[in-house]
Short mmCIF file of C-alpha atoms in Angstrom, two decimals:
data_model
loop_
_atom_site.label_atom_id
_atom_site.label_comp_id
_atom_site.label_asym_id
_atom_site.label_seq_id
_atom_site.Cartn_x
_atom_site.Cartn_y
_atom_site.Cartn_z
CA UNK W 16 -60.58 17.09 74.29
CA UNK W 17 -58.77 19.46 76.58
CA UNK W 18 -55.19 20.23 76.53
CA UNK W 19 -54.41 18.32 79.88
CA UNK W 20 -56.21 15.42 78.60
CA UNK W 21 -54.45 14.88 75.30
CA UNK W 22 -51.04 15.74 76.89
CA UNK W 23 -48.68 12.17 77.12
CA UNK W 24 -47.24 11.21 80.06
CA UNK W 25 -44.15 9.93 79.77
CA UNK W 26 -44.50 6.21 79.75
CA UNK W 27 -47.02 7.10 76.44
CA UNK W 28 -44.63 9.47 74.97
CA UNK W 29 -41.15 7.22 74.61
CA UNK W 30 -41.60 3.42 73.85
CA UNK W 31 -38.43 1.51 74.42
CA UNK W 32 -38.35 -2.50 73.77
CA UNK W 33 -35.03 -4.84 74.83
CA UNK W 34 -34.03 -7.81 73.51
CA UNK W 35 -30.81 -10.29 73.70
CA UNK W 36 -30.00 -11.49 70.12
CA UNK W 37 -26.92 -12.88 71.54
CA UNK W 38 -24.90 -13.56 74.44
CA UNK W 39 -23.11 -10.20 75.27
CA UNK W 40 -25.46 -8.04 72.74
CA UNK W 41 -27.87 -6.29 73.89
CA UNK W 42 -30.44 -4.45 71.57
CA UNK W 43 -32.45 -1.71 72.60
CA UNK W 44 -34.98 -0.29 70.74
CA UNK W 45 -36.68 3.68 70.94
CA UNK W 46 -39.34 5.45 69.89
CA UNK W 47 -41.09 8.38 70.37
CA UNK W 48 -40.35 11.32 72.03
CA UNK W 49 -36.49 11.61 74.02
CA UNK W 50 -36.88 15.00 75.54
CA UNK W 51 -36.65 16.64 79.02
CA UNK W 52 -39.70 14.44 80.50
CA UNK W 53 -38.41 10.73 78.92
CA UNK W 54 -34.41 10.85 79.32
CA UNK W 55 -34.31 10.17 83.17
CA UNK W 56 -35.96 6.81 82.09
CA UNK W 57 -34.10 6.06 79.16
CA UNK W 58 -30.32 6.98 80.64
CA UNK W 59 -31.53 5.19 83.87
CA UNK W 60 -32.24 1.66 81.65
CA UNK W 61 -29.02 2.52 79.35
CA UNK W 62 -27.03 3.23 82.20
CA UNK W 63 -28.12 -0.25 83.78
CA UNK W 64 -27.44 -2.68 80.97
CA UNK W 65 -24.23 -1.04 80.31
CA UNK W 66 -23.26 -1.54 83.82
CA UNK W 67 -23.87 -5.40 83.47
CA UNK W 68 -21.87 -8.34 81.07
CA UNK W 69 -22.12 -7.17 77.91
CA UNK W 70 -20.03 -6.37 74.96
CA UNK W 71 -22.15 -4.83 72.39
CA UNK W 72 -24.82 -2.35 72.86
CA UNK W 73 -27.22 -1.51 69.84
CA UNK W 74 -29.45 1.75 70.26
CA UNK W 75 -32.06 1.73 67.59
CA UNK W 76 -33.49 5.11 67.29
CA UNK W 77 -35.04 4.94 64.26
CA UNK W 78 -38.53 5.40 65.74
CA UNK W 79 -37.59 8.06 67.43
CA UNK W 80 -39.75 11.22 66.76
CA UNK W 81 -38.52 14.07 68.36
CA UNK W 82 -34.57 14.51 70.24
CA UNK W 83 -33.91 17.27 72.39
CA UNK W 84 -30.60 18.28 73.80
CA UNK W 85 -31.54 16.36 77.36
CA UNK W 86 -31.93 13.02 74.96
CA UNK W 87 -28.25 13.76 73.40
CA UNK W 88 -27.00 13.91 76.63
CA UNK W 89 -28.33 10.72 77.28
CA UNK W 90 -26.79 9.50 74.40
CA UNK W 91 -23.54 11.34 75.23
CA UNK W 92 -23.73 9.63 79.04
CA UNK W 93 -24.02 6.01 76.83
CA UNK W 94 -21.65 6.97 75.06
CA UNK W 95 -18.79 7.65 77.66
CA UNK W 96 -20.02 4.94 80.07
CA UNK W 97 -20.00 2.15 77.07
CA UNK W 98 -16.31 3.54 76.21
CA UNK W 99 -15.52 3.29 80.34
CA UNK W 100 -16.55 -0.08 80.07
CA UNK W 101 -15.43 -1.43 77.08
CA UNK W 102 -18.41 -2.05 75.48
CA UNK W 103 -18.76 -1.42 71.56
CA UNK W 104 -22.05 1.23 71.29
CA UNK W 105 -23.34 0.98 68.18
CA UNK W 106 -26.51 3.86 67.78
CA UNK W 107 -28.11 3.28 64.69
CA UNK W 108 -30.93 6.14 63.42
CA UNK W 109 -32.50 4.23 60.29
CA UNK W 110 -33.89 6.86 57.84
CA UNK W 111 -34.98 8.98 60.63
CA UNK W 112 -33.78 12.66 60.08
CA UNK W 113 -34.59 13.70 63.95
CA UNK W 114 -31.74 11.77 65.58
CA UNK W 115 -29.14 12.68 62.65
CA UNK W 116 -30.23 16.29 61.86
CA UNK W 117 -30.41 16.61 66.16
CA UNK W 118 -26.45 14.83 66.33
CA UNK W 119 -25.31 16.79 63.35
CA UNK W 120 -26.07 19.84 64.79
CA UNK W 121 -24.50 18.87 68.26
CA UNK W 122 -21.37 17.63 65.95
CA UNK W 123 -22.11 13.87 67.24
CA UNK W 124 -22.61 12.35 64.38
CA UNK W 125 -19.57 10.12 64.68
CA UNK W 126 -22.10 8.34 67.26
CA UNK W 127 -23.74 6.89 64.74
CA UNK W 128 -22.86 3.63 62.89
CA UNK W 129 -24.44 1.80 60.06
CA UNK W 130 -25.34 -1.69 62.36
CA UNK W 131 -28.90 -2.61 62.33
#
């Protein structure tokens, strides 16, 4: 297999799944890579169910595998907007060491919440 062949596009490389447990909560679910090529996509969805009726927002990033500094800034965007808005952004990284070693070292790690 060559190099260009076994390279992920984006759609392959971040996974992202949406559901409405309740009215006014949305859960969103991420894995895979957030880096340079997949955080236009994410922020773009983030950015659009923040912008409609909801109160809570849950970003489950515990299958995320790899967060570079243009994913926290995604996550930093969120975070802003959701406080803009009103809404309650609960980002919840499981057992996964990427997302809090990545928001320790950016000195977000207030971001994160124990919901999920």
């Amino acid at each position: 297999m060559t190099a260009a062949s076994s390279a992920l596009t984006p759609a392959e490389a971040l996974q992202v799944s949406v559901r409405r447990p309740h009215d006014g909560t949305v859960v969103v679910e991420v894995s895979g890579a957030m880096d340079l090529a997949t955080a236009p996509r994410l922020e773009e969805l983030l950015t659009s169910r923040l912008r409609s009726a909801l109160t809570v927002l849950i970003l489950d990033l515990s299958g995320v595998t790899s967060l570079s500094s243009a994913g926290v800034g995604v996550l930093v965007r969120a975070a802003l907007l959701a406080q803009q808005r009103g809404v309650s952004l609960c980002v919840a990284a499981g057992a996964s060491r990427t997302v809090t070693g990545a928001l320790d070292a950016a000195g977000l790690a207030a971001l994160l919440s124990a919901a999920v």
